[in-house]
Coordinates of C-alpha atoms and ligand atoms in Angstrom, one line a residue:
M1 CA -4.6 26.0 21.7
T2 CA -6.1 26.5 18.0
S3 CA -2.9 25.9 16.5
L4 CA 0.0 23.5 16.7
N5 CA 3.3 25.5 16.4
I6 CA 6.1 23.4 15.4
S7 CA 9.0 25.2 16.9
N8 CA 12.3 24.0 18.2
E9 CA 10.9 24.0 21.5
L10 CA 8.4 21.4 20.8
K11 CA 10.6 19.5 18.5
T12 CA 12.8 18.9 21.5
L13 CA 10.6 18.7 23.6
A14 CA 8.9 15.2 21.9
K15 CA 12.3 14.1 21.3
S16 CA 13.5 13.9 24.9
Q17 CA 10.1 12.6 26.0
N18 CA 10.5 8.9 26.8
I19 CA 7.7 6.6 25.4
E20 CA 7.6 4.3 28.5
N21 CA 7.0 7.0 30.9
L22 CA 4.1 7.8 28.7
I23 CA 2.5 4.3 28.9
N24 CA 3.3 4.2 32.7
S25 CA 2.3 7.5 33.3
E26 CA -1.0 8.4 31.3
P27 CA -3.7 7.0 33.0
N28 CA -5.9 6.3 29.8
R29 CA -3.5 5.7 27.4
L30 CA -4.0 2.6 27.1
N31 CA -7.9 2.8 26.1
N32 CA -6.9 6.0 24.3
F33 CA -4.0 4.6 21.5
C34 CA -5.1 1.4 21.2
K35 CA -8.0 0.9 19.4
K36 CA -10.4 -1.9 17.8
I37 CA -12.9 -2.0 15.0
G38 CA -14.6 -5.5 13.8
D39 CA -11.4 -8.0 14.3
L40 CA -8.7 -5.1 14.1
V41 CA -6.9 -3.5 16.7
F42 CA -4.3 -0.7 16.4
D43 CA -2.5 -0.4 19.1
F44 CA -0.3 3.5 18.7
S45 CA 0.6 3.5 22.2
K46 CA 4.1 3.1 21.9
S47 CA 4.0 6.6 19.7
N48 CA 6.5 9.2 21.3
I49 CA 3.4 11.5 21.9
S50 CA 1.9 12.4 24.6
Q51 CA -2.1 12.8 25.7
S52 CA -2.1 16.5 25.3
Q53 CA 0.5 16.5 22.2
L54 CA -2.1 14.7 20.6
D55 CA -5.5 16.7 21.8
E56 CA -2.9 19.3 20.4
M57 CA -2.8 17.5 17.2
I58 CA -6.5 16.9 16.7
E59 CA -7.2 21.1 17.2
F60 CA -3.8 21.1 14.6
S61 CA -6.3 19.0 12.6
K62 CA -9.3 21.0 12.6
T63 CA -7.0 24.7 11.4
K64 CA -5.8 22.2 8.8
K65 CA -9.6 21.5 7.9
V66 CA -9.1 17.4 7.6
E67 CA -13.0 16.9 8.7
E68 CA -13.8 19.4 5.7
M69 CA -11.8 18.2 2.9
R70 CA -13.3 14.8 4.5
A71 CA -16.6 15.7 3.9
K72 CA -15.7 17.8 -0.2
M73 CA -13.9 14.1 -1.0
F74 CA -17.2 11.9 0.0
N75 CA -19.1 14.2 -1.4
G76 CA -17.4 13.8 -4.7
E77 CA -16.0 17.4 -5.0
A78 CA -12.7 17.6 -7.1
I79 CA -10.4 17.3 -4.7
N80 CA -7.7 16.2 -7.1
L81 CA -7.6 19.5 -8.3
T82 CA -4.4 19.1 -10.8
E83 CA -6.7 16.7 -12.3
N84 CA -9.9 18.1 -11.7
R85 CA -11.2 14.8 -10.5
A86 CA -13.4 13.7 -8.0
V87 CA -11.4 10.8 -5.4
L88 CA -14.3 8.3 -5.0
H89 CA -13.0 4.6 -4.6
F90 CA -14.8 4.0 -1.5
A91 CA -18.0 4.6 -3.6
L92 CA -17.4 0.6 -4.9
R93 CA -17.3 -0.9 -1.2
N94 CA -20.7 0.7 -0.7
S95 CA -22.2 0.4 -4.5
S96 CA -26.0 0.7 -3.1
R97 CA -25.4 4.3 -1.6
E98 CA -26.1 7.8 -3.7
W99 CA -22.8 9.0 -5.0
S100 CA -21.9 12.0 -7.1
A101 CA -18.6 13.1 -8.5
K102 CA -18.6 16.6 -9.5
G103 CA -22.3 17.1 -8.7
S104 CA -23.1 14.3 -11.3
S105 CA -24.5 11.3 -9.9
Q106 CA -22.7 8.0 -10.5
S107 CA -24.0 4.7 -8.6
E108 CA -26.6 3.8 -11.1
K109 CA -23.7 3.8 -14.1
M110 CA -21.3 2.2 -11.3
R111 CA -23.9 -0.9 -9.9
K112 CA -24.5 -1.4 -13.7
D113 CA -21.2 -1.9 -14.3
M114 CA -19.6 -3.5 -11.2
E115 CA -22.5 -6.2 -12.1
I116 CA -21.8 -6.5 -15.6
A117 CA -18.4 -7.1 -15.1
S118 CA -18.8 -9.2 -11.4
S119 CA -21.3 -11.8 -14.0
F120 CA -18.2 -12.1 -16.1
A121 CA -15.7 -13.0 -13.7
Q122 CA -18.1 -15.3 -12.1
K123 CA -18.7 -17.1 -15.0
I124 CA -14.6 -17.4 -15.4
Y125 CA -14.7 -18.8 -11.6
D126 CA -17.2 -21.4 -12.0
G127 CA -16.2 -22.8 -15.7
T128 CA -19.7 -21.5 -17.8
I129 CA -17.3 -19.3 -19.9
K130 CA -14.7 -21.4 -21.9
T131 CA -12.0 -22.1 -23.3
K132 CA -11.7 -21.9 -27.2
Y133 CA -11.5 -25.9 -26.6
D134 CA -14.3 -25.7 -24.1
A135 CA -12.4 -26.3 -21.3
P136 CA -12.6 -24.0 -18.0
F137 CA -9.7 -21.7 -18.3
K138 CA -7.1 -23.0 -15.5
N139 CA -4.5 -20.3 -15.5
I140 CA -4.7 -16.2 -15.6
I141 CA -2.3 -14.4 -16.7
H142 CA -2.9 -10.6 -15.0
I143 CA -0.6 -7.8 -16.7
G144 CA -0.3 -4.4 -14.6
I145 CA 1.7 -2.6 -13.0
G146 CA 1.4 -0.1 -10.3
G147 CA -1.7 0.2 -8.7
S148 CA -3.1 -1.7 -12.0
D149 CA -0.7 -4.6 -10.3
L150 CA 0.3 -4.4 -6.7
G151 CA -2.7 -4.2 -4.9
P152 CA -4.7 -7.4 -7.1
R153 CA -1.1 -9.1 -6.2
L154 CA -1.1 -8.4 -2.6
V155 CA -4.3 -9.6 -1.7
Y156 CA -3.7 -12.9 -4.2
E157 CA -0.7 -14.1 -2.4
A158 CA -2.4 -13.0 1.4
L159 CA -5.1 -14.8 0.4
K160 CA -5.3 -17.7 -1.9
P161 CA -4.8 -20.4 0.6
F162 CA -8.4 -20.3 2.0
N163 CA -10.0 -19.2 -1.6
H164 CA -8.2 -20.7 -4.3
D165 CA -11.0 -22.8 -6.1
G166 CA -10.8 -20.5 -9.0
P167 CA -7.9 -20.4 -11.6
Q168 CA -4.8 -19.7 -10.7
I169 CA -3.3 -16.0 -11.4
R170 CA 0.3 -15.4 -12.5
F171 CA 1.4 -11.5 -12.2
C172 CA 3.4 -9.5 -14.9
A173 CA 3.9 -6.1 -14.3
N174 CA 7.6 -5.7 -15.1
I175 CA 9.0 -4.5 -19.0
E176 CA 12.2 -6.8 -17.6
P177 CA 11.9 -9.6 -20.0
T178 CA 12.3 -12.6 -17.4
E179 CA 9.0 -11.3 -15.6
F180 CA 7.1 -12.5 -19.2
K181 CA 9.1 -15.8 -18.9
Y182 CA 8.3 -16.6 -15.5
A183 CA 4.3 -15.5 -15.8
I184 CA 4.2 -18.1 -18.7
D185 CA 6.3 -21.0 -17.2
G186 CA 4.3 -24.0 -17.4
L187 CA 1.5 -22.6 -18.6
D188 CA -0.7 -23.7 -21.8
P189 CA -1.7 -21.0 -24.0
K190 CA -4.9 -23.2 -24.2
E191 CA -5.8 -23.1 -21.0
T192 CA -4.4 -19.6 -20.4
L193 CA -6.9 -16.3 -20.1
V194 CA -5.3 -13.0 -19.8
V195 CA -6.3 -10.3 -18.2
C196 CA -4.1 -6.9 -19.6
V197 CA -4.9 -4.4 -16.7
S198 CA -4.4 -0.6 -17.3
K199 CA -6.1 2.7 -16.0
T200 CA -4.8 4.8 -18.7
F201 CA -4.2 2.1 -21.3
T202 CA -1.3 3.8 -22.3
T203 CA 1.6 2.2 -19.8
I204 CA 4.4 0.8 -22.3
E205 CA 5.2 -1.7 -19.3
T206 CA 1.9 -3.3 -19.7
L207 CA 1.2 -3.0 -23.2
T208 CA 4.8 -4.4 -24.7
N209 CA 3.9 -7.5 -22.3
L210 CA 0.4 -7.8 -23.7
N211 CA 2.7 -7.7 -27.2
L212 CA 4.4 -10.8 -25.9
A213 CA 1.3 -12.3 -24.4
R214 CA -0.5 -11.8 -27.4
E215 CA 2.3 -13.4 -29.7
W216 CA 2.3 -16.5 -26.7
L217 CA -1.6 -17.0 -27.4
Q218 CA -1.3 -17.2 -31.2
A219 CA 1.2 -19.3 -31.3
G220 CA -0.6 -21.6 -29.1
I221 CA -4.6 -20.7 -30.6
G222 CA -4.2 -19.4 -33.4
K223 CA -4.6 -16.1 -34.8
D224 CA -8.7 -15.7 -33.1
D225 CA -6.9 -15.3 -29.8
M226 CA -9.4 -12.9 -28.3
A227 CA -11.7 -15.8 -26.4
H228 CA -8.7 -15.6 -24.2
L229 CA -8.6 -11.9 -23.3
V230 CA -9.3 -9.3 -21.6
A231 CA -9.2 -5.7 -21.0
I232 CA -9.8 -4.0 -17.5
S233 CA -9.5 0.5 -18.5
A234 CA -10.7 3.6 -17.4
A235 CA -9.9 4.1 -21.1
P236 CA -12.0 1.8 -23.3
G237 CA -11.7 3.3 -26.4
K238 CA -8.0 2.3 -26.2
A239 CA -9.0 -0.9 -25.5
M240 CA -11.0 -1.6 -28.1
A241 CA -8.5 0.4 -30.8
Q242 CA -5.8 -2.9 -30.1
G243 CA -8.6 -5.0 -30.6
F244 CA -10.6 -5.8 -27.4
A245 CA -14.0 -6.4 -28.0
Q246 CA -16.7 -4.6 -26.3
D247 CA -17.8 -7.3 -24.1
R248 CA -14.5 -8.0 -23.4
I249 CA -13.9 -4.4 -21.8
F250 CA -14.3 -3.7 -18.1
G251 CA -14.3 -0.2 -17.3
F252 CA -13.9 2.2 -14.0
E253 CA -14.5 5.8 -13.8
E254 CA -11.7 8.5 -13.4
W255 CA -12.2 9.0 -10.0
V256 CA -11.0 5.9 -9.0
G257 CA -6.7 6.6 -9.1
G258 CA -4.6 3.9 -9.7
R259 CA -2.9 2.8 -6.4
Y260 CA -7.0 3.2 -4.8
S261 CA -8.4 0.9 -7.7
L262 CA -8.1 -2.9 -6.5
W263 CA -11.7 -2.7 -4.8
S264 CA -12.7 -1.4 -9.0
S265 CA -12.6 -3.9 -11.9
V266 CA -8.7 -3.7 -11.7
G267 CA -9.7 -6.5 -8.9
L268 CA -11.3 -8.3 -11.5
S269 CA -8.8 -11.6 -12.1
L270 CA -9.1 -11.8 -8.1
E271 CA -12.9 -12.0 -8.4
M272 CA -12.7 -15.0 -10.9
A273 CA -9.8 -16.8 -9.0
F274 CA -11.9 -16.7 -5.8
G275 CA -15.2 -16.0 -6.7
R276 CA -18.1 -13.0 -6.0
K277 CA -18.5 -13.6 -2.2
F278 CA -14.6 -13.3 -1.5
M279 CA -14.1 -9.6 -3.5
E280 CA -17.6 -8.8 -1.8
E281 CA -16.3 -9.8 1.9
L282 CA -13.0 -7.6 0.8
R283 CA -15.5 -5.0 -0.1
N284 CA -17.4 -5.1 2.7
G285 CA -14.2 -4.8 5.3
A286 CA -12.6 -2.1 3.9
R287 CA -16.8 -0.4 3.9
L288 CA -16.3 -1.0 7.9
M289 CA -13.4 1.0 7.7
D290 CA -15.0 4.0 5.3
E291 CA -18.0 4.4 8.1
H292 CA -15.9 4.3 11.0
F293 CA -13.6 7.1 8.8
E294 CA -16.3 9.3 8.0
S295 CA -18.4 9.2 10.9
A296 CA -16.2 8.3 14.6
P297 CA -15.2 11.4 16.0
I298 CA -11.3 13.0 15.6
N299 CA -10.2 11.0 18.8
E300 CA -11.6 7.5 18.3
N301 CA -11.0 7.9 14.9
I302 CA -8.2 5.4 13.6
P303 CA -7.4 6.5 10.3
F304 CA -7.5 9.9 12.0
I305 CA -5.0 9.0 14.5
G306 CA -3.1 7.6 12.4
G307 CA -2.7 10.0 10.2
L308 CA -2.0 12.9 13.3
I309 CA 0.5 10.4 14.6
G310 CA 2.3 9.7 10.9
Y311 CA 2.6 13.6 10.7
W312 CA 4.2 14.0 13.7
N313 CA 6.6 11.5 13.4
R314 CA 7.3 13.2 10.4
V315 CA 7.6 16.8 11.3
V316 CA 7.5 17.2 15.0
L317 CA 10.1 14.2 15.2
D318 CA 12.1 14.8 11.9
Y319 CA 11.7 10.9 11.3
E320 CA 11.8 10.4 7.6
S321 CA 11.0 7.2 6.5
R322 CA 8.5 4.4 8.3
A323 CA 9.5 0.6 7.7
I324 CA 5.7 -1.6 8.0
I325 CA 6.8 -5.2 9.0
P326 CA 4.5 -7.8 9.0
Y327 CA 4.9 -10.9 10.3
A328 CA 3.1 -12.9 7.9
A329 CA 4.9 -14.1 5.1
R330 CA 1.6 -14.1 3.2
L331 CA 1.7 -10.4 3.4
K332 CA 5.2 -10.1 2.0
L333 CA 3.9 -7.3 -0.4
L334 CA 2.3 -5.0 1.6
P335 CA 5.0 -3.0 2.3
Q336 CA 5.4 -2.7 -1.5
F337 CA 1.7 -2.0 -1.9
L338 CA 2.3 0.7 0.8
Q339 CA 5.1 2.6 -0.9
Q340 CA 3.0 3.1 -3.9
L341 CA 0.0 4.4 -1.7
D342 CA 2.1 6.4 0.6
M343 CA 5.2 7.9 -1.6
E344 CA 3.1 8.4 -4.8
S345 CA -0.2 9.8 -2.8
N346 CA 2.1 12.0 -0.6
G347 CA 5.6 12.2 -2.0
K348 CA 5.4 15.6 -3.3
A349 CA 6.9 19.4 -3.4
I350 CA 4.0 21.4 -3.8
S351 CA 1.1 23.0 -1.4
R352 CA -2.6 22.1 -2.6
D353 CA -2.3 25.8 -3.6
G354 CA 0.8 25.8 -5.1
N355 CA 3.3 27.1 -2.7
D356 CA 6.7 24.7 -1.9
L357 CA 6.5 22.5 1.0
K358 CA 9.1 21.6 3.3
Y359 CA 7.9 18.7 4.4
S360 CA 6.4 15.8 2.7
G361 CA 4.8 12.4 3.5
P362 CA 8.0 9.8 4.4
V363 CA 10.0 7.2 2.8
V364 CA 8.0 4.0 3.4
W365 CA 10.1 0.5 3.2
G366 CA 9.8 -2.7 4.9
A367 CA 9.6 -6.2 4.5
E368 CA 8.8 -9.5 6.6
G369 CA 8.9 -10.2 10.0
T370 CA 10.7 -12.4 11.0
N371 CA 13.3 -12.4 8.3
A372 CA 13.8 -9.1 8.3
Q373 CA 14.8 -9.5 12.0
H374 CA 18.2 -11.1 10.5
A375 CA 18.5 -8.3 7.7
F376 CA 17.9 -4.4 8.8
F377 CA 17.0 -4.7 12.3
Q378 CA 20.5 -3.8 13.5
H379 CA 20.3 -0.3 12.0
L380 CA 16.7 -0.1 13.0
H381 CA 17.9 -0.6 16.7
Q382 CA 20.9 1.0 17.0
S383 CA 21.6 3.6 14.6
P384 CA 21.4 7.3 15.1
I385 CA 18.6 7.4 12.1
I386 CA 14.9 6.4 13.8
T387 CA 13.0 4.6 11.9
P388 CA 9.4 4.2 12.7
L389 CA 8.3 1.1 12.6
E390 CA 4.5 -0.7 12.0
F391 CA 3.8 -4.2 12.8
I392 CA 1.4 -6.2 11.3
L393 CA 0.5 -9.4 13.5
I394 CA -1.8 -12.4 12.5
L395 CA -3.5 -14.4 15.6
D396 CA -5.5 -16.3 12.7
D397 CA -4.1 -17.4 10.0
G398 CA -6.2 -20.3 9.0
L399 CA -3.6 -22.9 10.3
E400 CA -4.3 -24.6 13.2
Y401 CA -2.5 -22.5 16.2
D402 CA 1.4 -23.6 16.9
A403 CA 4.0 -23.4 18.4
S404 CA 5.8 -21.3 15.3
R405 CA 3.0 -19.2 14.8
Q406 CA 3.1 -18.3 18.9
L407 CA 6.7 -17.5 18.4
T408 CA 6.2 -15.5 15.4
L409 CA 3.9 -13.5 17.5
A410 CA 6.3 -13.5 20.3
N411 CA 9.4 -12.1 17.9
A412 CA 7.1 -8.9 17.2
L413 CA 6.2 -8.3 20.5
A414 CA 9.8 -8.9 21.5
Q415 CA 11.3 -6.2 19.1
S416 CA 8.2 -4.0 19.5
E417 CA 9.3 -3.6 23.1
G418 CA 12.5 -4.2 22.7
L419 CA 12.5 -1.0 20.2
M420 CA 11.2 1.3 23.0
R421 CA 12.5 0.0 26.0
G422 CA 16.4 -0.5 24.6
K423 CA 19.2 -1.3 27.0
S424 CA 21.0 1.0 29.1
L425 CA 24.9 0.8 29.5
E426 CA 24.4 0.3 33.4
T427 CA 22.3 -2.9 32.1
V428 CA 24.7 -4.4 29.8
S429 CA 27.6 -3.7 32.0
Q430 CA 26.1 -5.8 34.9
E431 CA 25.2 -8.0 32.4
M432 CA 29.0 -8.6 31.7
R433 CA 30.1 -8.5 34.8
A434 CA 27.9 -11.2 35.9
K435 CA 28.4 -13.1 33.3
G436 CA 32.5 -12.8 34.3
S437 CA 33.8 -10.1 32.1
S438 CA 36.8 -8.3 33.3
E439 CA 36.7 -4.4 33.5
E440 CA 38.5 -3.3 30.9
E441 CA 36.3 -5.6 28.7
I442 CA 33.1 -3.7 29.6
K443 CA 34.6 -0.6 28.8
N444 CA 35.5 -1.8 25.4
I445 CA 32.4 -3.8 24.4
A446 CA 29.7 -2.7 26.5
P447 CA 29.1 0.4 24.4
H448 CA 28.6 -1.5 21.3
R449 CA 25.9 -3.4 23.2
V450 CA 23.9 -0.5 24.1
F451 CA 19.8 0.3 23.3
S452 CA 19.3 4.0 23.1
G453 CA 15.4 2.6 22.9
N454 CA 12.7 5.2 22.5
R455 CA 12.2 4.1 19.1
P456 CA 7.9 4.4 18.6
N457 CA 6.3 1.7 16.9
I458 CA 2.3 0.9 15.8
V459 CA 0.8 -2.8 16.3
T460 CA -2.1 -3.4 14.0
L461 CA -3.0 -6.5 14.9
L462 CA -5.6 -8.8 12.8
Q463 CA -7.6 -11.7 15.0
K464 CA -7.9 -13.4 11.5
L465 CA -6.5 -12.9 8.1
D466 CA -9.4 -12.9 6.0
A467 CA -11.0 -11.2 2.8
F468 CA -12.9 -8.9 5.2
N469 CA -10.4 -7.7 8.1
F470 CA -7.7 -7.1 5.3
G471 CA -10.3 -5.0 3.1
A472 CA -10.5 -3.3 6.3
L473 CA -6.7 -3.0 6.8
L474 CA -6.5 -1.6 3.3
A475 CA -9.2 0.7 3.8
F476 CA -7.0 1.7 6.9
Y477 CA -4.1 3.0 4.7
E478 CA -6.0 4.6 2.2
H479 CA -8.0 7.2 4.3
R480 CA -4.7 7.8 6.3
C481 CA -3.0 8.3 3.5
F482 CA -5.5 11.5 2.8
V483 CA -5.5 12.3 6.3
E484 CA -1.6 13.1 6.4
G485 CA -1.8 14.1 3.0
I486 CA -4.3 17.0 4.1
L487 CA -1.9 18.1 6.4
F488 CA 0.9 18.0 4.7
D489 CA -1.6 19.9 2.4
I490 CA -0.7 17.9 -0.7
N491 CA -2.9 16.7 -3.7
S492 CA -2.5 13.1 -2.6
Y493 CA -4.2 12.2 -5.9
D494 CA -2.3 13.5 -8.3
Q495 CA 2.0 11.6 -9.4
W496 CA 2.9 14.0 -12.1
G497 CA 6.2 12.8 -10.4
V498 CA 6.5 9.9 -12.3
E499 CA 6.0 11.5 -16.2
L500 CA 9.7 12.7 -16.9
G501 CA 11.0 9.1 -16.8
K502 CA 8.1 8.0 -19.0
L503 CA 9.7 10.4 -21.2
I504 CA 13.4 10.2 -21.4
A505 CA 12.9 6.3 -21.5
L506 CA 11.2 6.7 -24.9
E507 CA 13.9 9.1 -26.2
I508 CA 16.6 7.0 -24.5
N509 CA 15.2 3.9 -26.5
K510 CA 15.6 5.2 -29.6
D511 CA 19.0 6.6 -28.3
I512 CA 20.2 3.2 -27.9
E513 CA 19.0 2.6 -31.7
N514 CA 20.3 4.7 -33.0
G515 CA 23.1 6.2 -31.4
P516 CA 23.2 9.3 -28.2
S517 CA 20.9 12.6 -29.2
E518 CA 23.2 15.4 -28.0
K519 CA 20.4 16.6 -26.2
R520 CA 21.7 13.7 -23.4
D521 CA 24.0 14.2 -20.8
L522 CA 27.7 13.5 -21.3
A523 CA 27.3 10.8 -18.3
T524 CA 24.7 9.4 -19.7
K525 CA 26.1 9.2 -23.9
N526 CA 29.0 7.4 -21.9
L527 CA 26.3 4.7 -20.4
I528 CA 24.2 4.6 -24.3
E529 CA 27.3 3.8 -25.8
I530 CA 28.3 1.1 -22.9
I531 CA 24.8 -0.6 -24.1
R532 CA 25.3 -0.1 -27.7
K533 CA 28.4 -1.9 -27.8
G534 CA 27.5 -4.7 -26.1
K535 CA 23.9 -5.3 -27.0
Ligands
F6P601 O1 3.0 5.0 -12.3 C1 2.8 5.8 -12.8 C2 1.2 5.2 -12.6 O2 0.1 5.7 -13.4 C3 0.8 5.0 -11.2 O3 -0.2 5.8 -11.2 C4 -0.1 3.7 -12.4 O4 -0.8 3.1 -11.0 C5 0.6 2.7 -12.9 O5 1.0 3.7 -13.4 C6 0.0 1.9 -14.0 O6 -1.0 2.7 -14.9 P1 -2.0 2.5 -15.9 O7 -2.7 2.1 -15.0 O8 -2.4 3.6 -16.5 O9 -1.6 1.2 -16.6

C-alpha cells in the first residue's frame, strides 16, 4: 500500500479493535511498540493501532515526505515558509557541527554568542559578577511569557531540588499584576538580577513587567539600575532602545522559534542558577534524541512512531484531545509547556500550500498524577468522549526509593491498565452479587459501574530525572510535534493565530480609558462600560 486511505471502513475497524487483544495476539508487539533510548522507555503498546496499521502509517508518512522534510529542516532550509525562516533550534544542542540557515553558515556566530552568554551566566552563578553592593546575586527575576517563560520555568521546577546552588529564580509572565507582586515578594532589589526575555522585545506583558521591575529596582538601588538588568532577545536593537547596555544583551537567531527557545540564551537564567555543566547536560540529552530522530529508521524512530500514532489518534480514531499526566509533582508544568509546543505549532486551519485543513493537532491538556485522578479521571474512564493519555513516570527522582514512590508508580500503571481494560457489566454484576447485592440493585447500579475500556495511552518512563534525561524527553516532544505537523500538512513554526487578540487588546485598552469606540460589538461595549464604572 502506498498511501493510507482513511475511509469510514478504516475508522470503524480501528474503533472496534481491542487494544488488549492486539497486545496478546501480536507476537512482536512489545518489541516494536516499546522503545528504549538512553534512560528513557517509551511504551506505545497500549495504542489502538495494529502492527500492520502502523506499517501502513509508515508508508503513508513516505507519501507525506516526512523524511524529506526532516532533511530539509536539518539542512537549514526555510521550512517555516510564512516567515521565510529556517528551523534550527536543535543546532544549539550540537554547536560543534556545521550548520547553515538558508544557505548561510551559522555555526561560528552561534558558538561565539553561546560562549559569551554562557561565560556571563557562569559568572553570575559563581558570584564573580556582583551586585552594585559587591555581593553575589541571590535572586533572579525571569520576566518573559510563552516560549520565553514556559521552558525555563518547567526545567527550573523539575530540576531545582538537585542543582540549586546558584541564585534562586522567580518567574514573572502574566500581565495580571499579582504575578509581579508574587515574583518580588520577600526579595531585596539590592540582591536581585532582573532577566528580561523576549524574542521580539515587543510583547506587551513582558515590557509592562519590565517597567514594573525597573521601578522596583530603582526604588531599591537608585536610578542606575542597569547593573541589575539583563536582556535576552533576537532583536537586540529593541533592547538597546530600552536602555540596555550591549554587554548585557544576549541574542539568539531568528531560526529559534519562541516555543523551541529553551536551548538558546532564553535558558540563561537556568545557567545562572544551575551552572554551565547543567545546561550542557540538558543540551546533550536533547542531542541524543536529535541524533536518534535524524538517523534511526522510521520503525525504530521514537518521535516518528509517536507522531504516527498521534496522527492516527486524531484522524483515524477522531480523538480530539490528548491528556499529559506526569506522575511527578516536579513535572506539573509539563502539560502547560506541551500545550504551547503542540497547540501553537499545530493548531492551524490552512495547509502548507494554502488549502483548508480538515484536521489539525489535538487539544493538549493535563495535570500531575495522582492529583488528576481525583479531579478529572472520572471523565477519562467513563465519558463517551475518549481522550488518549500520556503518562510520564519517574523511577529515580534523586530521593530514596520508598513506599510513596512505589505507590505513585503503581497508581500510574493501574490507570494505564484500567483505562485499556475497563470492566464489563458481567464482572461488575458478579462482584456485586458476591457482596450480597440484590438482583434489583445490580440491575439499577451495575451499569453505572461499568468501564468500557479500550482507551489508548502511552507510558514514558524516565529511569532517572536529571538534566540529561529531561533534555532528551523535551526533544522527543519537539520532534514528535514536527512529525505530526508534516502529517497534518501544517507549518508548525509560525503562530499567526495569536495576533488578532493582541491587536484588539490594545484597542480595548484605549476604549476602557476613553469609552468604547463605535467599532466594538454591542456585547463587548456593554462589558467595557461595566468595567469603566467599576474601575
Ligand atoms: O503568544 C505568541 C508568542 O509570540 C509566542 O510564540 C512567544 O513564545 C510569546 O509570544 C512571547 O514572545 P516574545 O518572546 O517575543 O516576547
